[in-house]
Amino acid sequence: VARQSTGPVIRAERSYVMIKPDGVQRGLVGEIITRFERKGFQLKGLKLFQTPEDLAKEHYKDLASKPFYGKLVDYIISGPVVAMIWEGDGVVASARKLIGATNPLAAEPGTIRGDFAVEVGRNVVHGSDSPENGEREIGLWFEETEVVEWTRDMTPWLKE
Ligand code: IDP
Ligand code: MG
């Protein structure tokens, strides 16, 4: 976190990325984390977590009017998730590209959903859709003490 002499706190862009219960059950945790690591984003938070129903509902509250909302909430709480914070310039849009289209049959090969899923109701992974929602979701899923500030020694080999 950098602070300008007069201005507000400037924080690096962050995305909330979550391996959904199907991804955990199917043993895809390492595979998915590897894709974000090797791309060059920095991991700032990570936990295996059994989601309470009220948190799942809050996370997806914008979809509350959709016919699939109830099943979506049941899916998200059906087993543990891996909750992650990934940080870096452009990470929100880039994570969405790595993840692929919402419907896995439309997702390009090479994306996570394109490579590992066939149905929208079992699409393995979540990524925030804007930097603002990234911060909102990180606030929902992580305590401040669970967010780790660390200097990555590899950074000069990734960024000029
Ligand atoms: P996103 O995850 O690609 O951002 P959203 O439209 O925000 O997609 O939907 C959130 C999640 O809700 C999806 O990832 C998927 O798990 C679920 N979902 C979206 N549309 C449908 C649907 O038509 N049927 C069942 N589940 C859906
Ligand atoms: Mg979404």
Short mmCIF file of N, CA and C and ligand atoms in Angstrom, two decimals:
data_model
loop_
_atom_site.label_atom_id
_atom_site.label_comp_id
_atom_site.label_asym_id
_atom_site.label_seq_id
_atom_site.Cartn_x
_atom_site.Cartn_y
_atom_site.Cartn_z
N VAL A 1 0.85 -1.19 0.00
CA VAL A 1 0.00 0.00 0.00
C VAL A 1 0.89 1.24 0.00
N ALA A 2 0.70 2.10 -0.99
CA ALA A 2 1.48 3.34 -1.07
C ALA A 2 0.58 4.51 -0.68
N ARG A 3 1.15 5.50 0.02
CA ARG A 3 0.37 6.68 0.38
C ARG A 3 1.04 7.90 -0.24
N GLN A 4 0.29 8.65 -1.05
CA GLN A 4 0.83 9.89 -1.60
C GLN A 4 0.92 10.91 -0.47
N SER A 5 1.76 11.94 -0.66
CA SER A 5 1.97 12.90 0.42
C SER A 5 0.67 13.58 0.84
N THR A 6 -0.21 13.86 -0.16
CA THR A 6 -1.45 14.54 0.19
C THR A 6 -2.68 13.67 -0.04
N GLY A 7 -2.61 12.80 -1.02
CA GLY A 7 -3.82 12.13 -1.51
C GLY A 7 -4.21 10.92 -0.70
N PRO A 8 -5.13 10.16 -1.27
CA PRO A 8 -5.65 8.98 -0.57
C PRO A 8 -4.69 7.80 -0.68
N VAL A 9 -5.01 6.76 0.04
CA VAL A 9 -4.23 5.52 -0.06
C VAL A 9 -4.43 4.94 -1.46
N ILE A 10 -3.31 4.62 -2.12
CA ILE A 10 -3.37 3.96 -3.43
C ILE A 10 -3.11 2.47 -3.20
N ARG A 11 -4.06 1.65 -3.52
CA ARG A 11 -3.88 0.23 -3.27
C ARG A 11 -3.81 -0.50 -4.60
N ALA A 12 -2.96 -1.48 -4.65
CA ALA A 12 -2.86 -2.29 -5.86
C ALA A 12 -4.19 -3.00 -6.10
N GLU A 13 -4.47 -3.28 -7.38
CA GLU A 13 -5.73 -3.94 -7.71
C GLU A 13 -5.73 -5.38 -7.18
N ARG A 14 -6.89 -5.76 -6.66
CA ARG A 14 -7.03 -7.11 -6.11
C ARG A 14 -8.31 -7.76 -6.61
N SER A 15 -8.25 -9.07 -6.78
CA SER A 15 -9.44 -9.84 -7.14
C SER A 15 -9.70 -10.89 -6.07
N TYR A 16 -10.98 -11.12 -5.81
CA TYR A 16 -11.36 -12.26 -4.98
C TYR A 16 -11.60 -13.45 -5.92
N VAL A 17 -10.79 -14.46 -5.76
CA VAL A 17 -10.91 -15.66 -6.59
C VAL A 17 -11.23 -16.83 -5.67
N MET A 18 -12.18 -17.64 -6.06
CA MET A 18 -12.63 -18.74 -5.20
C MET A 18 -12.75 -20.02 -6.01
N ILE A 19 -12.10 -21.08 -5.52
CA ILE A 19 -12.32 -22.41 -6.08
C ILE A 19 -13.58 -22.95 -5.41
N LYS A 20 -14.60 -23.18 -6.21
CA LYS A 20 -15.90 -23.58 -5.70
C LYS A 20 -15.87 -25.05 -5.23
N PRO A 21 -16.91 -25.51 -4.53
CA PRO A 21 -16.86 -26.87 -3.96
C PRO A 21 -16.57 -27.97 -4.97
N ASP A 22 -17.04 -27.83 -6.21
CA ASP A 22 -16.74 -28.86 -7.21
C ASP A 22 -15.25 -28.90 -7.55
N GLY A 23 -14.62 -27.74 -7.60
CA GLY A 23 -13.18 -27.69 -7.87
C GLY A 23 -12.36 -28.33 -6.77
N VAL A 24 -12.79 -28.11 -5.52
CA VAL A 24 -12.09 -28.73 -4.38
C VAL A 24 -12.31 -30.24 -4.41
N GLN A 25 -13.58 -30.66 -4.57
CA GLN A 25 -13.88 -32.10 -4.57
C GLN A 25 -13.18 -32.84 -5.70
N ARG A 26 -12.99 -32.16 -6.82
CA ARG A 26 -12.39 -32.80 -7.98
C ARG A 26 -10.85 -32.75 -7.97
N GLY A 27 -10.29 -32.18 -6.93
CA GLY A 27 -8.83 -32.18 -6.81
C GLY A 27 -8.14 -31.20 -7.74
N LEU A 28 -8.82 -30.08 -8.02
CA LEU A 28 -8.27 -29.09 -8.95
C LEU A 28 -7.60 -27.91 -8.26
N VAL A 29 -7.46 -27.99 -6.93
CA VAL A 29 -6.93 -26.82 -6.19
C VAL A 29 -5.54 -26.43 -6.68
N GLY A 30 -4.64 -27.39 -6.74
CA GLY A 30 -3.27 -27.08 -7.15
C GLY A 30 -3.20 -26.55 -8.57
N GLU A 31 -3.93 -27.21 -9.46
CA GLU A 31 -3.98 -26.81 -10.86
C GLU A 31 -4.41 -25.35 -11.02
N ILE A 32 -5.44 -24.97 -10.28
CA ILE A 32 -5.99 -23.61 -10.43
C ILE A 32 -5.04 -22.58 -9.82
N ILE A 33 -4.52 -22.86 -8.64
CA ILE A 33 -3.57 -21.92 -8.02
C ILE A 33 -2.36 -21.74 -8.92
N THR A 34 -1.89 -22.83 -9.51
CA THR A 34 -0.72 -22.77 -10.39
C THR A 34 -0.91 -21.78 -11.53
N ARG A 35 -2.12 -21.74 -12.08
CA ARG A 35 -2.36 -20.85 -13.24
C ARG A 35 -2.21 -19.38 -12.86
N PHE A 36 -2.67 -19.03 -11.66
CA PHE A 36 -2.53 -17.64 -11.21
C PHE A 36 -1.09 -17.34 -10.80
N GLU A 37 -0.44 -18.29 -10.18
CA GLU A 37 0.96 -18.09 -9.77
C GLU A 37 1.87 -17.89 -10.97
N ARG A 38 1.75 -18.77 -11.96
CA ARG A 38 2.70 -18.71 -13.07
C ARG A 38 2.42 -17.53 -13.98
N LYS A 39 1.17 -17.02 -13.99
CA LYS A 39 0.87 -15.80 -14.74
C LYS A 39 1.65 -14.61 -14.19
N GLY A 40 1.84 -14.59 -12.87
CA GLY A 40 2.62 -13.52 -12.26
C GLY A 40 1.87 -12.68 -11.25
N PHE A 41 0.66 -13.09 -10.88
CA PHE A 41 -0.04 -12.37 -9.83
C PHE A 41 0.47 -12.82 -8.47
N GLN A 42 0.21 -11.96 -7.47
CA GLN A 42 0.74 -12.24 -6.14
C GLN A 42 -0.38 -12.65 -5.19
N LEU A 43 -0.17 -13.76 -4.51
CA LEU A 43 -1.15 -14.28 -3.55
C LEU A 43 -1.08 -13.48 -2.26
N LYS A 44 -2.21 -12.94 -1.82
CA LYS A 44 -2.24 -12.12 -0.60
C LYS A 44 -3.12 -12.71 0.50
N GLY A 45 -3.89 -13.73 0.15
CA GLY A 45 -4.72 -14.38 1.15
C GLY A 45 -5.17 -15.72 0.61
N LEU A 46 -5.30 -16.73 1.51
CA LEU A 46 -5.64 -18.08 1.07
C LEU A 46 -6.20 -18.89 2.24
N LYS A 47 -7.39 -19.45 2.04
CA LYS A 47 -7.90 -20.35 3.08
C LYS A 47 -8.90 -21.35 2.52
N LEU A 48 -8.89 -22.53 3.12
CA LEU A 48 -9.94 -23.53 2.87
C LEU A 48 -11.05 -23.22 3.86
N PHE A 49 -12.28 -23.14 3.35
CA PHE A 49 -13.33 -22.52 4.15
C PHE A 49 -14.68 -23.14 3.87
N GLN A 50 -15.40 -23.51 4.93
CA GLN A 50 -16.78 -23.97 4.78
C GLN A 50 -17.69 -22.76 4.89
N THR A 51 -18.37 -22.42 3.81
CA THR A 51 -19.11 -21.17 3.72
C THR A 51 -20.44 -21.25 4.47
N PRO A 52 -20.70 -20.30 5.36
CA PRO A 52 -22.04 -20.21 5.97
C PRO A 52 -23.05 -19.73 4.93
N GLU A 53 -24.30 -20.16 5.07
CA GLU A 53 -25.32 -19.83 4.09
C GLU A 53 -25.51 -18.32 3.92
N ASP A 54 -25.47 -17.58 5.03
CA ASP A 54 -25.71 -16.14 4.91
C ASP A 54 -24.61 -15.45 4.11
N LEU A 55 -23.39 -15.94 4.20
CA LEU A 55 -22.29 -15.37 3.42
C LEU A 55 -22.47 -15.67 1.93
N ALA A 56 -22.85 -16.90 1.60
CA ALA A 56 -23.09 -17.26 0.19
C ALA A 56 -24.20 -16.38 -0.38
N LYS A 57 -25.25 -16.16 0.40
CA LYS A 57 -26.36 -15.31 -0.06
C LYS A 57 -25.90 -13.88 -0.28
N GLU A 58 -25.10 -13.36 0.63
CA GLU A 58 -24.61 -11.98 0.51
C GLU A 58 -23.68 -11.85 -0.70
N HIS A 59 -22.79 -12.82 -0.87
CA HIS A 59 -21.85 -12.78 -1.99
C HIS A 59 -22.59 -12.69 -3.33
N TYR A 60 -23.66 -13.46 -3.46
CA TYR A 60 -24.41 -13.49 -4.73
C TYR A 60 -25.71 -12.70 -4.67
N LYS A 61 -25.78 -11.68 -3.82
CA LYS A 61 -27.07 -10.98 -3.61
C LYS A 61 -27.59 -10.32 -4.89
N ASP A 62 -26.69 -9.92 -5.80
CA ASP A 62 -27.15 -9.31 -7.05
C ASP A 62 -27.92 -10.29 -7.93
N LEU A 63 -27.79 -11.58 -7.65
CA LEU A 63 -28.49 -12.60 -8.44
C LEU A 63 -29.73 -13.13 -7.71
N ALA A 64 -30.12 -12.46 -6.63
CA ALA A 64 -31.20 -12.98 -5.77
C ALA A 64 -32.52 -13.16 -6.52
N SER A 65 -32.74 -12.38 -7.58
CA SER A 65 -34.01 -12.50 -8.32
C SER A 65 -33.97 -13.60 -9.40
N LYS A 66 -32.80 -14.20 -9.61
CA LYS A 66 -32.67 -15.21 -10.67
C LYS A 66 -33.31 -16.53 -10.22
N PRO A 67 -33.86 -17.29 -11.17
CA PRO A 67 -34.50 -18.57 -10.80
C PRO A 67 -33.51 -19.58 -10.20
N PHE A 68 -32.23 -19.45 -10.56
CA PHE A 68 -31.24 -20.43 -10.08
C PHE A 68 -30.58 -20.02 -8.76
N TYR A 69 -31.00 -18.91 -8.16
CA TYR A 69 -30.32 -18.38 -6.98
C TYR A 69 -30.27 -19.40 -5.82
N GLY A 70 -31.39 -20.05 -5.55
CA GLY A 70 -31.43 -21.01 -4.44
C GLY A 70 -30.46 -22.16 -4.66
N LYS A 71 -30.45 -22.70 -5.87
CA LYS A 71 -29.53 -23.79 -6.19
C LYS A 71 -28.08 -23.32 -6.16
N LEU A 72 -27.86 -22.07 -6.58
CA LEU A 72 -26.50 -21.51 -6.56
C LEU A 72 -25.98 -21.44 -5.12
N VAL A 73 -26.81 -20.95 -4.23
CA VAL A 73 -26.40 -20.86 -2.82
C VAL A 73 -26.15 -22.27 -2.26
N ASP A 74 -27.05 -23.22 -2.56
CA ASP A 74 -26.85 -24.61 -2.09
C ASP A 74 -25.52 -25.19 -2.61
N TYR A 75 -25.21 -24.90 -3.86
CA TYR A 75 -23.95 -25.37 -4.48
C TYR A 75 -22.73 -24.78 -3.75
N ILE A 76 -22.78 -23.49 -3.49
CA ILE A 76 -21.61 -22.84 -2.88
C ILE A 76 -21.36 -23.32 -1.46
N ILE A 77 -22.43 -23.72 -0.75
CA ILE A 77 -22.25 -24.20 0.63
C ILE A 77 -22.18 -25.73 0.71
N SER A 78 -22.13 -26.40 -0.45
CA SER A 78 -22.20 -27.87 -0.46
C SER A 78 -20.90 -28.55 -0.03
N GLY A 79 -19.84 -27.79 0.12
CA GLY A 79 -18.55 -28.33 0.56
C GLY A 79 -17.58 -27.18 0.68
N PRO A 80 -16.36 -27.44 1.14
CA PRO A 80 -15.42 -26.35 1.32
C PRO A 80 -15.02 -25.69 0.01
N VAL A 81 -14.72 -24.41 0.10
CA VAL A 81 -14.16 -23.64 -1.01
C VAL A 81 -12.73 -23.25 -0.65
N VAL A 82 -11.96 -22.87 -1.66
CA VAL A 82 -10.66 -22.23 -1.41
C VAL A 82 -10.80 -20.76 -1.77
N ALA A 83 -10.73 -19.92 -0.75
CA ALA A 83 -10.88 -18.47 -0.91
C ALA A 83 -9.50 -17.84 -1.06
N MET A 84 -9.35 -16.99 -2.08
CA MET A 84 -8.04 -16.41 -2.36
C MET A 84 -8.14 -14.93 -2.69
N ILE A 85 -7.08 -14.21 -2.38
CA ILE A 85 -6.89 -12.84 -2.84
C ILE A 85 -5.68 -12.84 -3.76
N TRP A 86 -5.87 -12.40 -4.99
CA TRP A 86 -4.75 -12.25 -5.93
C TRP A 86 -4.62 -10.78 -6.26
N GLU A 87 -3.37 -10.30 -6.30
CA GLU A 87 -3.09 -8.88 -6.49
C GLU A 87 -2.17 -8.66 -7.68
N GLY A 88 -2.40 -7.54 -8.39
CA GLY A 88 -1.51 -7.14 -9.48
C GLY A 88 -2.24 -6.19 -10.42
N ASP A 89 -1.47 -5.47 -11.22
CA ASP A 89 -2.07 -4.56 -12.19
C ASP A 89 -2.98 -5.36 -13.12
N GLY A 90 -4.23 -4.91 -13.25
CA GLY A 90 -5.16 -5.55 -14.18
C GLY A 90 -5.62 -6.92 -13.78
N VAL A 91 -5.44 -7.27 -12.51
CA VAL A 91 -5.72 -8.67 -12.10
C VAL A 91 -7.19 -9.04 -12.26
N VAL A 92 -8.11 -8.09 -12.08
CA VAL A 92 -9.54 -8.44 -12.15
C VAL A 92 -9.90 -8.95 -13.55
N ALA A 93 -9.57 -8.15 -14.57
CA ALA A 93 -9.91 -8.55 -15.94
C ALA A 93 -9.10 -9.77 -16.37
N SER A 94 -7.83 -9.81 -15.97
CA SER A 94 -6.98 -10.93 -16.37
C SER A 94 -7.46 -12.23 -15.73
N ALA A 95 -7.87 -12.16 -14.47
CA ALA A 95 -8.39 -13.36 -13.81
C ALA A 95 -9.64 -13.87 -14.53
N ARG A 96 -10.50 -12.95 -14.96
CA ARG A 96 -11.71 -13.37 -15.69
C ARG A 96 -11.32 -14.08 -17.00
N LYS A 97 -10.24 -13.60 -17.63
CA LYS A 97 -9.78 -14.27 -18.86
C LYS A 97 -9.22 -15.66 -18.54
N LEU A 98 -8.44 -15.76 -17.48
CA LEU A 98 -7.90 -17.06 -17.10
C LEU A 98 -9.02 -18.04 -16.75
N ILE A 99 -10.08 -17.51 -16.14
CA ILE A 99 -11.21 -18.35 -15.70
C ILE A 99 -12.07 -18.77 -16.90
N GLY A 100 -12.35 -17.84 -17.82
CA GLY A 100 -13.16 -18.16 -18.99
C GLY A 100 -14.63 -17.82 -18.78
N ALA A 101 -15.41 -17.99 -19.85
CA ALA A 101 -16.82 -17.60 -19.85
C ALA A 101 -17.63 -18.35 -18.80
N THR A 102 -18.71 -17.71 -18.34
CA THR A 102 -19.55 -18.28 -17.28
C THR A 102 -20.05 -19.68 -17.65
N ASN A 103 -20.51 -19.82 -18.89
CA ASN A 103 -20.95 -21.14 -19.38
C ASN A 103 -19.73 -21.91 -19.89
N PRO A 104 -19.34 -22.97 -19.22
CA PRO A 104 -18.10 -23.68 -19.58
C PRO A 104 -18.07 -24.19 -21.02
N LEU A 105 -19.24 -24.47 -21.61
CA LEU A 105 -19.24 -24.93 -23.00
C LEU A 105 -18.86 -23.81 -23.96
N ALA A 106 -19.07 -22.56 -23.52
CA ALA A 106 -18.68 -21.41 -24.33
C ALA A 106 -17.27 -20.92 -23.99
N ALA A 107 -16.71 -21.43 -22.91
CA ALA A 107 -15.38 -20.98 -22.47
C ALA A 107 -14.30 -21.56 -23.39
N GLU A 108 -13.33 -20.73 -23.75
CA GLU A 108 -12.26 -21.15 -24.65
C GLU A 108 -11.40 -22.24 -23.99
N PRO A 109 -10.96 -23.22 -24.79
CA PRO A 109 -9.92 -24.14 -24.30
C PRO A 109 -8.71 -23.31 -23.85
N GLY A 110 -8.07 -23.75 -22.79
CA GLY A 110 -6.96 -22.98 -22.23
C GLY A 110 -7.38 -22.16 -21.03
N THR A 111 -8.68 -21.89 -20.92
CA THR A 111 -9.19 -21.26 -19.70
C THR A 111 -9.55 -22.36 -18.69
N ILE A 112 -9.70 -21.96 -17.44
CA ILE A 112 -10.00 -22.96 -16.40
C ILE A 112 -11.35 -23.64 -16.69
N ARG A 113 -12.38 -22.83 -16.93
CA ARG A 113 -13.69 -23.42 -17.20
C ARG A 113 -13.69 -24.16 -18.54
N GLY A 114 -12.96 -23.63 -19.53
CA GLY A 114 -12.88 -24.28 -20.83
C GLY A 114 -12.19 -25.64 -20.75
N ASP A 115 -11.26 -25.76 -19.83
CA ASP A 115 -10.51 -27.01 -19.71
C ASP A 115 -11.14 -28.02 -18.76
N PHE A 116 -11.92 -27.54 -17.77
CA PHE A 116 -12.31 -28.43 -16.68
C PHE A 116 -13.80 -28.51 -16.38
N ALA A 117 -14.67 -27.92 -17.19
CA ALA A 117 -16.08 -27.92 -16.80
C ALA A 117 -17.00 -28.01 -18.02
N VAL A 118 -18.23 -28.47 -17.76
CA VAL A 118 -19.22 -28.62 -18.83
C VAL A 118 -20.55 -27.92 -18.54
N GLU A 119 -20.79 -27.49 -17.29
CA GLU A 119 -22.09 -26.90 -16.94
C GLU A 119 -21.93 -25.62 -16.14
N VAL A 120 -22.85 -24.66 -16.40
CA VAL A 120 -22.79 -23.38 -15.70
C VAL A 120 -22.98 -23.54 -14.20
N GLY A 121 -23.75 -24.55 -13.81
CA GLY A 121 -24.00 -24.79 -12.39
C GLY A 121 -22.88 -25.54 -11.68
N ARG A 122 -21.82 -25.88 -12.40
CA ARG A 122 -20.63 -26.54 -11.83
C ARG A 122 -19.40 -26.01 -12.55
N ASN A 123 -19.20 -24.68 -12.43
CA ASN A 123 -18.15 -24.05 -13.24
C ASN A 123 -16.87 -23.73 -12.47
N VAL A 124 -16.65 -24.42 -11.37
CA VAL A 124 -15.34 -24.64 -10.74
C VAL A 124 -14.73 -23.44 -10.00
N VAL A 125 -14.93 -22.24 -10.54
CA VAL A 125 -14.16 -21.12 -9.97
C VAL A 125 -14.93 -19.81 -10.13
N HIS A 126 -14.67 -18.89 -9.20
CA HIS A 126 -15.25 -17.54 -9.23
C HIS A 126 -14.13 -16.51 -9.32
N GLY A 127 -14.38 -15.42 -10.05
CA GLY A 127 -13.48 -14.26 -10.04
C GLY A 127 -14.29 -12.98 -10.04
N SER A 128 -13.88 -11.99 -9.26
CA SER A 128 -14.60 -10.71 -9.18
C SER A 128 -14.74 -10.08 -10.56
N ASP A 129 -15.86 -9.35 -10.76
CA ASP A 129 -16.11 -8.76 -12.09
C ASP A 129 -15.72 -7.30 -12.20
N SER A 130 -15.24 -6.67 -11.13
CA SER A 130 -14.73 -5.29 -11.18
C SER A 130 -13.81 -5.10 -9.98
N PRO A 131 -12.90 -4.13 -10.03
CA PRO A 131 -12.05 -3.87 -8.86
C PRO A 131 -12.89 -3.51 -7.62
N GLU A 132 -13.99 -2.78 -7.83
CA GLU A 132 -14.85 -2.41 -6.69
C GLU A 132 -15.46 -3.67 -6.06
N ASN A 133 -15.96 -4.56 -6.90
CA ASN A 133 -16.51 -5.80 -6.35
C ASN A 133 -15.42 -6.68 -5.76
N GLY A 134 -14.21 -6.60 -6.30
CA GLY A 134 -13.09 -7.31 -5.69
C GLY A 134 -12.91 -6.89 -4.24
N GLU A 135 -12.90 -5.60 -4.00
CA GLU A 135 -12.73 -5.11 -2.62
C GLU A 135 -13.93 -5.49 -1.76
N ARG A 136 -15.13 -5.39 -2.33
CA ARG A 136 -16.34 -5.77 -1.58
C ARG A 136 -16.26 -7.24 -1.15
N GLU A 137 -15.89 -8.10 -2.10
CA GLU A 137 -15.86 -9.54 -1.83
C GLU A 137 -14.73 -9.91 -0.87
N ILE A 138 -13.57 -9.28 -1.03
CA ILE A 138 -12.47 -9.53 -0.08
C ILE A 138 -12.92 -9.16 1.33
N GLY A 139 -13.66 -8.06 1.45
CA GLY A 139 -14.17 -7.65 2.76
C GLY A 139 -15.18 -8.65 3.33
N LEU A 140 -15.92 -9.32 2.46
CA LEU A 140 -16.89 -10.31 2.92
C LEU A 140 -16.21 -11.59 3.39
N TRP A 141 -15.20 -12.03 2.65
CA TRP A 141 -14.64 -13.37 2.84
C TRP A 141 -13.42 -13.42 3.74
N PHE A 142 -12.74 -12.27 3.95
CA PHE A 142 -11.50 -12.27 4.72
C PHE A 142 -11.55 -11.29 5.88
N GLU A 143 -11.03 -11.74 7.04
CA GLU A 143 -10.72 -10.83 8.14
C GLU A 143 -9.45 -10.07 7.76
N GLU A 144 -9.30 -8.87 8.31
CA GLU A 144 -8.09 -8.08 8.00
C GLU A 144 -6.81 -8.83 8.37
N THR A 145 -6.87 -9.60 9.47
CA THR A 145 -5.67 -10.32 9.93
C THR A 145 -5.31 -11.49 9.01
N GLU A 146 -6.23 -11.86 8.11
CA GLU A 146 -5.96 -12.97 7.18
C GLU A 146 -5.34 -12.48 5.87
N VAL A 147 -5.25 -11.17 5.71
CA VAL A 147 -4.64 -10.61 4.50
C VAL A 147 -3.17 -10.37 4.81
N VAL A 148 -2.29 -11.01 4.01
CA VAL A 148 -0.86 -11.00 4.33
C VAL A 148 -0.13 -10.04 3.40
N GLU A 149 0.50 -9.03 3.98
CA GLU A 149 1.35 -8.13 3.20
C GLU A 149 2.75 -8.69 3.20
N TRP A 150 3.27 -9.00 2.03
CA TRP A 150 4.63 -9.54 1.94
C TRP A 150 5.28 -9.07 0.66
N THR A 151 6.59 -8.98 0.70
CA THR A 151 7.36 -8.56 -0.47
C THR A 151 7.79 -9.81 -1.22
N ARG A 152 7.42 -9.86 -2.48
CA ARG A 152 7.77 -11.01 -3.30
C ARG A 152 9.10 -10.74 -3.99
N ASP A 153 10.09 -11.53 -3.71
CA ASP A 153 11.43 -11.26 -4.25
C ASP A 153 11.49 -11.42 -5.77
N MET A 154 10.53 -12.14 -6.34
CA MET A 154 10.50 -12.37 -7.78
C MET A 154 10.00 -11.16 -8.56
N THR A 155 9.36 -10.20 -7.89
CA THR A 155 8.68 -9.11 -8.59
C THR A 155 9.56 -8.40 -9.63
N PRO A 156 10.84 -8.07 -9.35
CA PRO A 156 11.66 -7.40 -10.38
C PRO A 156 11.86 -8.24 -11.64
N TRP A 157 11.60 -9.53 -11.57
CA TRP A 157 11.72 -10.39 -12.76
C TRP A 157 10.40 -10.46 -13.53
N LEU A 158 9.35 -9.86 -12.97
CA LEU A 158 8.04 -9.83 -13.63
C LEU A 158 7.66 -8.44 -14.09
N LYS A 159 8.19 -7.41 -13.40
CA LYS A 159 7.81 -6.03 -13.68
C LYS A 159 9.06 -5.17 -13.78
N GLU A 160 9.11 -4.33 -14.86
CA GLU A 160 10.26 -3.42 -15.05
C GLU A 160 10.33 -2.41 -13.90
P1 IDP B 1 -19.56 -15.37 -13.32
O1 IDP B 1 -19.29 -16.38 -12.23
O2 IDP B 1 -18.91 -15.77 -14.62
O3 IDP B 1 -19.24 -13.96 -12.90
P2 IDP B 1 -22.38 -14.67 -12.97
O4 IDP B 1 -23.32 -14.29 -14.06
O5 IDP B 1 -21.93 -13.60 -12.03
O6 IDP B 1 -21.13 -15.42 -13.65
O7 IDP B 1 -23.09 -15.84 -12.14
C1 IDP B 1 -22.53 -16.25 -10.92
C2 IDP B 1 -22.59 -17.75 -10.85
O8 IDP B 1 -23.95 -18.17 -10.84
C3 IDP B 1 -21.96 -18.49 -12.03
O9 IDP B 1 -20.57 -18.62 -11.96
C4 IDP B 1 -22.66 -19.83 -11.93
O10 IDP B 1 -22.08 -20.63 -10.90
C5 IDP B 1 -24.05 -19.42 -11.50
N1 IDP B 1 -24.95 -19.27 -12.64
C6 IDP B 1 -24.99 -18.24 -13.52
N2 IDP B 1 -25.94 -18.44 -14.46
C7 IDP B 1 -26.51 -19.62 -14.14
C8 IDP B 1 -27.58 -20.38 -14.74
O11 IDP B 1 -28.19 -20.01 -15.75
N3 IDP B 1 -27.89 -21.57 -14.12
C9 IDP B 1 -27.25 -22.01 -13.01
N4 IDP B 1 -26.25 -21.33 -12.43
C10 IDP B 1 -25.89 -20.15 -13.00
MG MG B 2 -20.13 -12.74 -11.47
#
